[in-house]
Amino acid sequence: MNPRQQAGKMDKEITKRLQLDYLLHLPAGYGESDHKWPLILFLHGRGERGSDLNLLKKYGIPKLVEEQDDFPFITVSPQCPDTTLWSQENELLHALLDDIIANYAVDENRIYVTGISMGGFGTWNVAAANPGRFAAIAPISSTGPTDKLHLLKDVPVWVSHGGKDTTVPVEQAEALIEAHRAVGGNPKLTIYPEGGHADLVCAFTEMELYEWFLKHSLAK
């Protein structure tokens, strides 16, 4: 009798093209020595998706580095295509980081990621996809994937949220913080009592965030 099923195996190599537009900032003094620089990956919110990089300069790190001459980080601010979300583009974002590291003087022990709203959710996700890559993360005005928090128990986290956020209620951020603590994390939470969802762009202008980043490194 002929068998109803037979064994088979597929072995096929697939080439995939990844494309992503971004803004890049290099610190003053870059290239004058062999110094390696810390890097921040900034992820914008839903409203700045598309193909116009100038939209990214409205707030956050792209706005900050336009106005401040001495910002001591390499910053990479990609623009999400309008057909997708940051939380669905982990492969794309890590490929971007790989490309930046290959071409610029990046201190791989001091790579950080932050973002707001959609970018905050993307911050949680891109870190969970490769938790050993980031020295610290700072999600703002967002929630995150509770099923992946155990992957981030050893990653320093600073969450910022508005107490009057009606898009992502602050209770969701508080619950996420508790869930992260429950799996062994030690996150920091800052609530702006009068802040709404979009109001938290102010968090990017506070130098305490960047001082906090620099306190964390993957180097032992």
Coordinates of N, CA and C in Angstrom, one line a residue:
M1 N 0.8 -1.2 0.0 CA 0.0 0.0 0.0 C 0.9 1.3 0.0
N2 N 0.5 2.2 -0.9 CA 1.3 3.5 -0.9 C 1.0 4.3 0.4
P3 N 2.0 4.9 0.9 CA 1.8 5.7 2.1 C 0.9 6.9 1.8
R4 N 0.1 7.3 2.7 CA -0.8 8.5 2.5 C 0.0 9.8 2.5
Q5 N 1.2 9.8 3.2 CA 2.0 11.0 3.3 C 3.5 10.6 3.1
Q6 N 4.2 11.5 2.6 CA 5.7 11.3 2.4 C 6.4 12.5 3.0
A7 N 7.6 12.2 3.4 CA 8.5 13.2 4.0 C 9.0 14.2 3.0
G8 N 9.1 15.4 3.3 CA 9.7 16.4 2.4 C 10.5 17.5 3.3
K9 N 11.3 18.3 2.6 CA 12.0 19.3 3.2 C 12.3 20.4 2.3
M10 N 12.0 21.7 2.7 CA 12.3 22.8 1.9 C 13.6 23.5 2.4
D11 N 14.4 23.8 1.5 CA 15.7 24.5 1.8 C 15.8 25.7 0.8
K12 N 15.5 26.9 1.2 CA 15.4 28.0 0.2 C 15.9 29.3 0.9
E13 N 16.8 29.9 0.2 CA 17.3 31.2 0.7 C 16.5 32.4 0.1
I14 N 16.1 33.3 1.0 CA 15.2 34.4 0.5 C 16.0 35.7 0.8
T15 N 16.1 36.6 -0.2 CA 16.7 37.9 0.0 C 15.6 38.9 0.2
K16 N 15.8 39.7 1.3 CA 14.8 40.7 1.6 C 15.4 42.1 1.7
R17 N 14.7 43.0 1.0 CA 15.2 44.4 1.0 C 14.4 45.2 2.1
L18 N 15.2 45.9 2.9 CA 14.6 46.7 4.0 C 15.0 48.2 3.7
Q19 N 14.0 49.0 3.8 CA 14.2 50.5 3.5 C 13.5 51.3 4.6
L20 N 14.2 52.3 5.1 CA 13.6 53.2 6.1 C 14.3 54.5 6.1
D21 N 13.5 55.6 6.0 CA 14.1 57.0 6.0 C 14.2 57.4 7.5
Y22 N 15.3 58.2 7.7 CA 15.5 58.6 9.1 C 16.3 59.9 9.1
L23 N 16.3 60.6 10.3 CA 17.1 61.7 10.6 C 18.3 61.3 11.5
L24 N 19.5 61.8 11.2 CA 20.6 61.4 11.9 C 21.3 62.7 12.5
H25 N 21.6 62.6 13.8 CA 22.4 63.7 14.4 C 23.7 63.2 14.9
L26 N 24.8 63.9 14.6 CA 26.1 63.6 15.1 C 26.5 64.7 16.0
P27 N 27.1 64.3 17.2 CA 27.4 65.4 18.2 C 28.6 66.3 17.7
A28 N 28.6 67.5 18.3 CA 29.8 68.3 18.1 C 31.0 67.6 18.5
G29 N 32.0 67.7 17.7 CA 33.3 67.0 17.9 C 33.4 65.6 17.4
Y30 N 32.3 65.1 16.8 CA 32.3 63.8 16.2 C 33.3 63.7 15.1
G31 N 34.1 62.7 15.1 CA 35.1 62.4 14.1 C 36.5 63.0 14.4
E32 N 36.6 63.8 15.5 CA 37.9 64.4 15.8 C 38.8 63.5 16.5
S33 N 38.3 62.4 17.0 CA 39.2 61.4 17.6 C 38.5 60.0 17.4
D34 N 39.1 59.0 18.1 CA 38.5 57.7 18.0 C 37.4 57.4 19.0
H35 N 36.9 58.5 19.6 CA 35.8 58.4 20.7 C 34.6 57.7 20.1
K36 N 34.0 56.8 20.9 CA 32.8 56.1 20.6 C 31.7 56.9 21.4
W37 N 30.5 57.1 20.7 CA 29.5 57.9 21.2 C 28.2 57.1 21.6
P38 N 27.5 57.5 22.7 CA 26.2 56.8 23.0 C 25.2 57.2 21.9
L39 N 24.3 56.3 21.7 CA 23.2 56.5 20.7 C 21.8 56.4 21.3
I40 N 21.0 57.3 20.8 CA 19.5 57.2 21.2 C 18.7 56.9 19.9
L41 N 17.9 55.9 19.9 CA 16.9 55.6 18.9 C 15.6 56.3 19.3
F42 N 15.1 57.2 18.6 CA 13.8 57.9 18.9 C 12.7 57.5 18.0
L43 N 11.6 57.1 18.6 CA 10.4 56.6 17.8 C 9.2 57.5 18.0
H44 N 8.8 58.2 16.9 CA 7.7 59.2 17.0 C 6.4 58.5 17.1
G45 N 5.3 59.3 17.2 CA 4.0 58.8 17.3 C 3.3 58.6 16.0
R46 N 2.0 58.2 16.1 CA 1.3 57.8 14.9 C 1.1 59.0 13.9
G47 N 1.0 60.2 14.4 CA 0.7 61.4 13.5 C 1.8 61.8 12.6
E48 N 3.0 61.3 12.8 CA 4.2 61.7 12.0 C 4.6 60.6 11.0
R49 N 3.8 59.6 10.8 CA 4.1 58.6 9.8 C 4.0 59.2 8.4
G50 N 4.7 58.5 7.5 CA 4.6 59.0 6.1 C 5.9 59.1 5.4
S51 N 6.1 60.1 4.6 CA 7.4 60.3 3.8 C 8.0 61.7 3.9
D52 N 7.5 62.4 4.9 CA 8.0 63.8 5.1 C 8.8 63.9 6.4
L53 N 10.2 63.8 6.3 CA 11.0 63.8 7.5 C 10.9 65.1 8.3
N54 N 10.4 66.1 7.7 CA 10.3 67.4 8.4 C 9.2 67.3 9.5
L55 N 8.3 66.3 9.4 CA 7.3 66.1 10.4 C 7.9 65.7 11.7
L56 N 9.0 65.0 11.6 CA 9.7 64.5 12.9 C 10.3 65.6 13.7
K57 N 10.5 66.8 13.1 CA 11.1 67.9 13.8 C 10.1 68.7 14.6
K58 N 8.9 68.3 14.7 CA 7.9 69.0 15.5 C 8.1 68.9 17.0
Y59 N 8.6 67.8 17.4 CA 8.8 67.6 18.9 C 9.9 66.5 19.1
G60 N 10.1 66.3 20.4 CA 11.0 65.2 20.7 C 12.5 65.4 20.4
I61 N 13.2 64.4 20.2 CA 14.6 64.5 20.0 C 15.0 65.2 18.7
P62 N 14.3 65.0 17.6 CA 14.6 65.7 16.4 C 14.5 67.2 16.6
K63 N 13.5 67.7 17.3 CA 13.3 69.1 17.6 C 14.5 69.6 18.5
L64 N 14.8 68.8 19.5 CA 15.8 69.2 20.5 C 17.2 69.4 19.9
V65 N 17.6 68.5 19.0 CA 18.9 68.6 18.4 C 19.0 69.7 17.4
E66 N 17.8 70.1 16.8 CA 17.8 71.3 16.0 C 18.1 72.6 16.7
E67 N 17.8 72.5 18.0 CA 17.9 73.8 18.9 C 19.1 73.8 19.8
Q68 N 19.7 72.6 20.0 CA 20.8 72.5 21.0 C 22.0 72.0 20.3
D69 N 23.1 72.8 20.5 CA 24.3 72.6 19.8 C 25.2 71.4 20.4
D70 N 25.0 71.2 21.7 CA 25.9 70.3 22.4 C 25.3 69.0 22.9
F71 N 24.3 68.5 22.2 CA 23.6 67.3 22.6 C 24.6 66.1 22.4
P72 N 25.0 65.4 23.5 CA 26.2 64.5 23.4 C 25.8 63.1 23.0
F73 N 24.9 62.9 22.2 CA 24.5 61.6 21.7 C 24.4 61.6 20.1
I74 N 24.8 60.5 19.5 CA 24.3 60.2 18.2 C 22.8 59.9 18.3
T75 N 22.0 60.6 17.5 CA 20.6 60.3 17.5 C 20.1 59.8 16.2
V76 N 19.2 58.8 16.2 CA 18.6 58.2 15.0 C 17.1 58.3 15.2
S77 N 16.5 59.0 14.2 CA 15.0 59.2 14.3 C 14.4 58.7 13.0
P78 N 14.0 57.5 12.9 CA 13.4 57.0 11.7 C 11.9 57.4 11.6
Q79 N 11.4 57.3 10.3 CA 10.0 57.7 10.1 C 9.3 56.4 9.7
C80 N 8.2 56.2 10.4 CA 7.4 55.0 10.2 C 6.6 55.1 8.9
P81 N 6.6 54.2 8.0 CA 5.6 54.3 6.9 C 4.2 54.4 7.3
D82 N 3.3 55.0 6.6 CA 2.0 55.2 7.0 C 1.1 54.0 6.9
T83 N 1.7 52.9 6.4 CA 0.9 51.6 6.3 C 1.2 50.6 7.5
T84 N 2.0 51.1 8.5 CA 2.3 50.1 9.5 C 2.5 50.9 10.8
L85 N 2.9 50.1 11.9 CA 3.1 50.7 13.2 C 4.5 50.3 13.7
W86 N 5.1 51.0 14.6 CA 6.4 50.7 15.1 C 6.4 49.3 15.7
S87 N 5.4 48.9 16.4 CA 5.3 47.6 17.1 C 5.4 46.4 16.1
Q88 N 5.2 46.7 14.9 CA 5.2 45.6 13.9 C 6.6 45.6 13.1
E89 N 7.5 46.5 13.5 CA 8.7 46.7 12.6 C 10.0 46.5 13.4
N90 N 10.0 45.5 14.3 CA 11.2 45.2 15.0 C 12.4 44.9 14.1
E91 N 12.2 44.1 13.1 CA 13.2 43.7 12.2 C 13.8 44.9 11.5
L92 N 13.0 45.8 11.1 CA 13.4 47.0 10.4 C 14.2 47.9 11.3
L93 N 13.8 48.1 12.5 CA 14.5 48.9 13.4 C 15.8 48.4 13.8
H94 N 15.9 47.1 14.1 CA 17.2 46.5 14.4 C 18.1 46.5 13.2
A95 N 17.6 46.3 12.0 CA 18.4 46.5 10.8 C 19.0 47.9 10.7
L96 N 18.2 48.9 11.0 CA 18.6 50.3 11.0 C 19.8 50.4 12.0
L97 N 19.6 49.9 13.2 CA 20.7 50.0 14.2 C 22.0 49.3 13.7
D98 N 21.8 48.2 13.1 CA 23.0 47.5 12.6 C 23.7 48.3 11.6
D99 N 23.0 49.0 10.7 CA 23.6 49.8 9.7 C 24.3 51.0 10.3
I100 N 23.7 51.7 11.3 CA 24.3 52.8 11.9 C 25.5 52.4 12.6
I101 N 25.5 51.3 13.3 CA 26.7 50.8 14.1 C 27.8 50.5 13.1
A102 N 27.5 50.0 12.0 CA 28.5 49.6 11.0 C 29.2 50.8 10.4
N103 N 28.5 52.0 10.4 CA 29.0 53.1 9.6 C 29.4 54.3 10.5
Y104 N 29.1 54.3 11.8 CA 29.4 55.4 12.7 C 30.0 54.9 14.0
A105 N 30.6 55.8 14.7 CA 31.4 55.5 15.9 C 30.4 55.4 17.1
V106 N 29.7 54.3 17.2 CA 28.7 54.1 18.2 C 29.3 53.2 19.3
D107 N 29.1 53.7 20.6 CA 29.4 52.9 21.7 C 28.3 51.8 21.9
E108 N 28.5 50.6 21.6 CA 27.5 49.6 21.6 C 27.0 49.2 23.0
N109 N 27.8 49.6 24.0 CA 27.3 49.4 25.4 C 26.4 50.5 25.9
R110 N 26.2 51.6 25.1 CA 25.3 52.7 25.5 C 24.4 53.0 24.4
I111 N 23.5 52.1 24.1 CA 22.4 52.3 23.1 C 21.1 52.4 23.8
Y112 N 20.3 53.4 23.6 CA 19.1 53.7 24.3 C 18.0 53.8 23.3
V113 N 16.7 53.6 23.8 CA 15.6 53.8 22.9 C 14.5 54.5 23.7
T114 N 13.8 55.5 23.1 CA 12.7 56.2 23.7 C 11.7 56.5 22.6
G115 N 10.5 56.7 23.0 CA 9.4 57.1 22.0 C 8.2 57.4 22.8
I116 N 7.2 58.1 22.0 CA 6.0 58.5 22.6 C 4.8 58.0 21.9
S117 N 3.8 57.6 22.6 CA 2.5 57.1 22.1 C 2.8 55.8 21.3
M118 N 2.5 55.8 20.0 CA 2.9 54.6 19.2 C 4.4 54.3 19.3
G119 N 5.2 55.4 19.4 CA 6.6 55.1 19.6 C 7.0 54.6 20.9
G120 N 6.2 54.9 22.0 CA 6.4 54.3 23.3 C 6.1 52.8 23.3
F121 N 5.0 52.4 22.6 CA 4.7 51.0 22.5 C 5.8 50.3 21.7
G122 N 6.3 51.0 20.6 CA 7.4 50.5 19.8 C 8.6 50.3 20.6
T123 N 8.9 51.3 21.6 CA 10.0 51.2 22.5 C 10.0 49.9 23.2
W124 N 8.9 49.6 23.9 CA 8.8 48.3 24.6 C 9.1 47.1 23.7
N125 N 8.5 47.1 22.5 CA 8.6 46.0 21.6 C 9.9 45.8 21.0
V126 N 10.6 46.9 20.5 CA 11.9 46.7 19.9 C 12.9 46.3 21.0
A127 N 12.7 46.7 22.2 CA 13.6 46.3 23.3 C 13.4 44.8 23.6
A128 N 12.2 44.4 23.6 CA 11.9 43.0 23.9 C 12.4 42.0 22.8
A129 N 12.4 42.5 21.6 CA 12.9 41.7 20.5 C 14.4 41.5 20.6
N130 N 15.1 42.3 21.3 CA 16.6 42.1 21.5 C 17.0 42.8 22.8
P131 N 16.6 42.3 23.9 CA 16.8 43.0 25.2 C 18.3 43.2 25.5
G132 N 19.2 42.4 25.0 CA 20.6 42.6 25.3 C 21.2 43.7 24.5
R133 N 20.5 44.4 23.7 CA 21.1 45.5 22.9 C 21.0 46.8 23.6
F134 N 20.0 47.0 24.4 CA 19.7 48.4 25.0 C 20.2 48.5 26.4
A135 N 20.9 49.6 26.7 CA 21.3 49.8 28.1 C 20.2 50.4 28.9
A136 N 19.2 51.0 28.3 CA 18.0 51.5 29.1 C 17.0 52.0 28.0
I137 N 15.7 52.0 28.5 CA 14.6 52.4 27.6 C 13.7 53.4 28.3
A138 N 13.0 54.2 27.6 CA 12.2 55.2 28.2 C 10.9 55.4 27.4
P139 N 9.9 54.6 27.6 CA 8.6 54.7 26.9 C 7.8 55.8 27.5
I140 N 7.1 56.6 26.7 CA 6.4 57.8 27.1 C 4.9 57.7 26.5
S141 N 3.9 58.0 27.4 CA 2.5 58.1 26.9 C 2.1 56.8 26.2
S142 N 2.4 55.7 26.8 CA 2.1 54.4 26.1 C 1.8 53.3 27.1
T143 N 1.3 52.2 26.5 CA 1.3 51.0 27.3 C 2.3 50.1 26.6
G144 N 2.3 48.8 26.9 CA 3.2 47.9 26.3 C 2.8 46.4 26.3
P145 N 3.5 45.5 25.8 CA 3.1 44.1 25.7 C 3.4 43.4 27.0
T146 N 2.4 43.1 27.7 CA 2.6 42.4 29.0 C 3.2 41.0 28.9
D147 N 3.0 40.4 27.8 CA 3.5 39.0 27.6 C 5.0 39.0 27.3
K148 N 5.6 40.1 27.2 CA 7.0 40.2 26.9 C 7.8 40.8 28.0
L149 N 7.2 41.2 29.0 CA 7.9 42.0 30.1 C 9.0 41.2 30.8
H150 N 8.8 39.9 30.8 CA 9.8 39.0 31.5 C 11.2 39.1 30.7
L151 N 11.1 39.4 29.4 CA 12.3 39.6 28.6 C 13.1 40.8 29.0
L152 N 12.4 41.7 29.7 CA 13.0 43.0 30.0 C 13.3 43.3 31.5
K153 N 13.3 42.2 32.2 CA 13.4 42.3 33.7 C 14.7 42.9 34.1
D154 N 15.7 42.8 33.3 CA 17.1 43.3 33.6 C 17.4 44.6 32.9
V155 N 16.4 45.1 32.2 CA 16.6 46.4 31.4 C 16.1 47.6 32.2
P156 N 16.9 48.6 32.5 CA 16.4 49.8 33.2 C 15.3 50.5 32.3
V157 N 14.2 50.8 33.0 CA 13.0 51.3 32.3 C 12.6 52.6 33.1
W158 N 12.3 53.6 32.3 CA 11.7 54.8 32.9 C 10.5 55.2 32.1
V159 N 9.3 55.0 32.7 CA 8.1 55.3 32.0 C 7.6 56.7 32.5
S160 N 7.2 57.5 31.5 CA 6.6 58.8 31.8 C 5.1 58.8 31.2
H161 N 4.2 59.4 32.0 CA 2.8 59.4 31.6 C 2.0 60.6 32.2
G162 N 1.0 61.0 31.4 CA 0.2 62.1 31.9 C -1.0 61.6 32.7
G163 N -1.2 62.3 33.8 CA -2.3 61.9 34.7 C -3.7 62.1 34.1
K164 N -3.8 63.0 33.1 CA -5.0 63.2 32.4 C -5.1 62.7 31.0
D165 N -4.3 61.7 30.7 CA -4.2 61.1 29.4 C -5.5 60.4 29.1
T166 N -6.3 60.8 28.1 CA -7.5 60.1 27.8 C -7.4 59.1 26.7
T167 N -6.2 59.1 26.0 CA -6.0 58.2 24.9 C -5.4 56.9 25.5
V168 N -4.4 57.0 26.3 CA -3.9 55.8 27.1 C -4.0 56.2 28.6
P169 N -5.1 55.8 29.2 CA -5.3 56.1 30.6 C -4.1 55.8 31.5
V170 N -3.8 56.6 32.5 CA -2.6 56.4 33.3 C -2.7 55.1 34.0
E171 N -3.9 54.6 34.3 CA -4.0 53.3 35.0 C -3.3 52.2 34.2
Q172 N -3.3 52.3 32.9 CA -2.7 51.3 32.1 C -1.2 51.3 32.3
A173 N -0.6 52.5 32.4 CA 0.8 52.6 32.6 C 1.2 52.1 34.0
E174 N 0.4 52.4 35.0 CA 0.6 51.9 36.3 C 0.5 50.4 36.4
A175 N -0.4 49.8 35.7 CA -0.6 48.4 35.7 C 0.6 47.7 35.0
L176 N 1.1 48.3 34.0 CA 2.3 47.8 33.2 C 3.5 47.8 34.1
I177 N 3.7 48.9 34.9 CA 4.8 49.0 35.8 C 4.7 47.9 36.9
E178 N 3.5 47.7 37.4 CA 3.4 46.6 38.4 C 3.7 45.3 37.8
A179 N 3.3 45.1 36.5 CA 3.5 43.8 35.9 C 5.0 43.6 35.6
H180 N 5.7 44.7 35.3 CA 7.2 44.6 35.1 C 7.9 44.3 36.4
R181 N 7.4 44.9 37.5 CA 8.0 44.6 38.8 C 7.7 43.1 39.2
A182 N 6.6 42.6 38.8 CA 6.2 41.3 39.2 C 7.1 40.2 38.5
V183 N 7.7 40.6 37.4 CA 8.6 39.6 36.8 C 10.1 39.9 37.1
G184 N 10.3 40.8 38.1 CA 11.7 41.0 38.5 C 12.3 42.3 38.1
G185 N 11.5 43.2 37.3 CA 12.0 44.4 36.8 C 12.0 45.5 38.0
N186 N 12.7 46.5 37.7 CA 12.8 47.6 38.7 C 12.6 49.0 37.9
P187 N 11.4 49.1 37.4 CA 11.1 50.3 36.5 C 10.9 51.6 37.4
K188 N 11.1 52.7 36.7 CA 10.8 54.0 37.3 C 9.6 54.6 36.6
L189 N 8.7 55.2 37.4 CA 7.5 55.8 36.8 C 7.4 57.3 37.2
T190 N 7.2 58.2 36.2 CA 7.0 59.6 36.5 C 5.6 59.9 35.9
I191 N 4.7 60.4 36.8 CA 3.4 60.8 36.3 C 3.3 62.4 36.4
Y192 N 3.0 63.0 35.3 CA 2.7 64.4 35.2 C 1.2 64.6 35.5
P193 N 0.8 65.1 36.7 CA -0.6 65.1 37.1 C -1.5 65.8 36.2
E194 N -1.1 66.9 35.6 CA -2.0 67.7 34.7 C -1.7 67.3 33.2
G195 N -0.9 66.4 32.9 CA -0.5 66.1 31.5 C -1.5 65.3 30.8
G196 N -1.8 65.7 29.6 CA -2.6 64.8 28.7 C -1.7 64.0 27.8
H197 N -2.3 63.3 26.8 CA -1.5 62.4 26.0 C -0.4 63.1 25.2
A198 N -0.7 64.1 24.5 CA 0.3 64.8 23.7 C 1.2 65.7 24.5
D199 N 0.7 66.1 25.7 CA 1.5 67.0 26.5 C 2.8 66.5 26.9
L200 N 3.0 65.2 26.9 CA 4.2 64.6 27.4 C 5.4 64.8 26.5
V201 N 5.3 65.5 25.4 CA 6.5 65.8 24.6 C 7.4 66.7 25.4
C202 N 6.9 67.3 26.5 CA 7.8 68.1 27.4 C 8.9 67.2 28.0
A203 N 8.6 65.9 28.1 CA 9.6 65.0 28.8 C 10.9 64.9 28.0
F204 N 10.9 65.2 26.7 CA 12.1 65.1 25.9 C 13.0 66.4 26.1
T205 N 12.5 67.4 26.7 CA 13.3 68.6 26.9 C 14.0 68.6 28.3
E206 N 13.6 67.7 29.1 CA 14.2 67.6 30.4 C 15.5 66.8 30.4
M207 N 16.6 67.5 30.7 CA 17.9 66.9 30.6 C 18.1 65.7 31.6
E208 N 17.2 65.6 32.6 CA 17.3 64.5 33.6 C 17.2 63.2 32.9
L209 N 16.4 63.1 31.8 CA 16.2 61.9 31.1 C 17.6 61.4 30.5
Y210 N 18.3 62.3 29.9 CA 19.5 62.0 29.2 C 20.7 61.7 30.2
E211 N 20.6 62.4 31.3 CA 21.6 62.1 32.4 C 21.3 60.7 33.0
W212 N 20.0 60.3 33.0 CA 19.6 59.0 33.5 C 20.1 57.9 32.5
F213 N 19.9 58.2 31.2 CA 20.4 57.3 30.2 C 21.9 57.0 30.4
L214 N 22.7 58.0 30.6 CA 24.1 57.9 30.7 C 24.6 57.2 31.9
K215 N 23.7 57.0 32.9 CA 24.1 56.3 34.1 C 24.1 54.7 33.8
H216 N 23.5 54.4 32.7 CA 23.4 52.9 32.4 C 24.2 52.5 31.2
S217 N 24.9 51.4 31.3 CA 25.7 50.9 30.3 C 25.7 49.3 30.4
L218 N 25.9 48.7 29.2 CA 25.9 47.2 29.2 C 27.2 46.7 29.7
A219 N 28.3 47.6 29.7 CA 29.6 47.2 30.2 C 29.6 46.8 31.6
K220 N 30.2 45.8 32.0 CA 30.3 45.3 33.4 C 31.4 46.1 34.2

